[in-house]
Structures are given as C-alpha cells and as structure tokens.
Short mmCIF file of C-alpha atoms in Angstrom, two decimals:
data_model
loop_
_atom_site.label_atom_id
_atom_site.label_comp_id
_atom_site.label_asym_id
_atom_site.label_seq_id
_atom_site.Cartn_x
_atom_site.Cartn_y
_atom_site.Cartn_z
CA CYS A 132 28.15 -7.17 -0.05
CA LEU A 133 24.80 -6.24 -1.79
CA LYS A 134 25.68 -8.29 -4.68
CA CYS A 135 26.09 -11.57 -2.59
CA TYR A 136 23.23 -10.88 -0.56
CA ASP A 137 21.19 -10.32 -3.78
CA GLU A 138 22.52 -13.70 -5.25
CA TYR A 139 22.50 -15.98 -1.88
CA PHE A 140 19.97 -14.60 0.03
CA ALA A 141 17.29 -12.52 -1.37
CA VAL A 142 13.92 -14.17 -2.16
CA ALA A 143 12.79 -12.89 -5.64
CA CYS A 144 9.70 -11.04 -6.19
CA GLN A 145 6.91 -13.56 -7.42
CA ARG A 146 5.17 -10.60 -10.23
CA CYS A 147 8.74 -9.59 -11.53
CA SER A 148 11.27 -11.80 -10.76
CA GLN A 149 13.65 -9.72 -9.60
CA PRO A 150 15.50 -10.74 -5.93
CA ILE A 151 13.97 -8.40 -2.89
CA GLY A 152 17.05 -6.76 -1.44
CA PRO A 153 17.51 -6.25 2.16
CA SER A 154 17.05 -2.12 1.37
CA ASP A 155 13.92 -2.82 -0.94
CA GLN A 156 10.44 -2.65 0.42
CA GLY A 157 8.53 -6.24 0.04
CA VAL A 158 5.12 -7.90 1.10
CA ALA A 159 5.32 -11.56 2.29
CA TRP A 160 2.26 -14.27 1.91
CA GLY A 161 3.88 -17.63 3.24
CA ASP A 162 6.56 -18.46 1.31
CA VAL A 163 5.47 -15.86 -1.91
CA HIS A 164 6.83 -12.51 -2.18
CA TRP A 165 6.94 -9.78 -3.92
CA HIS A 166 8.52 -5.72 -3.78
CA ASP A 167 5.51 -3.42 -2.66
CA SER A 168 5.53 -2.10 -6.02
CA CYS A 169 4.90 -5.04 -7.40
CA PHE A 170 2.34 -6.36 -4.79
CA MET A 171 -0.85 -5.58 -7.56
CA CYS A 172 -3.84 -7.62 -8.54
CA ALA A 173 -3.16 -9.61 -10.89
CA GLY A 174 -7.00 -9.54 -12.71
CA LYS A 175 -7.14 -9.26 -16.31
CA ASP A 176 -6.95 -5.78 -16.64
CA CYS A 177 -7.11 -5.02 -13.08
CA ALA A 178 -3.59 -4.04 -11.36
CA LYS A 179 -4.76 -2.65 -8.40
CA SER A 180 -2.11 -1.83 -5.44
CA LEU A 181 -2.73 -4.48 -3.20
CA ILE A 182 -0.94 -2.57 -0.35
CA GLY A 183 -2.82 -1.57 2.99
CA GLY A 184 -6.34 -3.50 1.49
CA ARG A 185 -7.91 -7.30 1.30
CA PHE A 186 -6.65 -9.56 -0.71
CA CYS A 187 -6.74 -13.71 -1.74
CA VAL A 188 -4.17 -15.43 -3.41
CA LYS A 189 -4.94 -18.22 -5.43
CA GLN A 190 -2.16 -19.93 -7.59
CA ASN A 191 0.57 -17.61 -5.99
CA MET A 192 -0.91 -14.90 -7.94
CA PRO A 193 -2.82 -11.85 -5.29
CA PHE A 194 -6.34 -10.51 -6.42
CA CYS A 195 -8.58 -8.09 -4.74
CA CYS A 196 -12.06 -9.43 -5.97
CA PRO A 197 -13.46 -13.00 -6.73
CA ALA A 198 -14.14 -11.30 -9.83
CA CYS A 199 -10.44 -10.93 -10.78
CA VAL A 200 -9.66 -14.30 -9.70
CA HIS A 201 -12.21 -15.53 -12.03
CA SER A 202 -10.83 -13.47 -15.13
CA ILE A 203 -7.80 -15.34 -14.47
CA ILE A 204 -8.35 -18.48 -13.26
CA LYS A 205 -11.58 -20.51 -15.21
#
C-alpha cells in the first residue's frame, strides 16, 4: 500500500523532509532527493525553480549561481 511504501521505501525530500511517493515527480542528485516543486534555489531571497536549468549543489542544497551560494555559505 502507499502508506507502507512511504514509511519503508520512499526517500525523503531534502527541502521539506516529506516522503517522495511513487506517484510524485522528483529530482535526484546522487543520494539527495527533492520533490520537483521543492527543487528550487536555496539562495537567500531567490527560490528560482531549477527544473530544466543549470544548478550546483553545495552542502546538499541546490543553487542557481555562485552569488546565491555565497548568500548562504560564507
């Protein structure tokens, strides 16, 4: 059942910590996973969707550009 899948098999979204279910759209980068709606730049005041675009990951957070990385990671 879906409840058991979420509890025992689903991976957790890095941003919201909720399980990514079998019917959810998700993005993975190595062992880090996000719902497609949660896959947005972690930069301060940015939140740009990264679906279909270029991104980098630092400390398991996705960023759209070096300026956004520096806004969070000093």
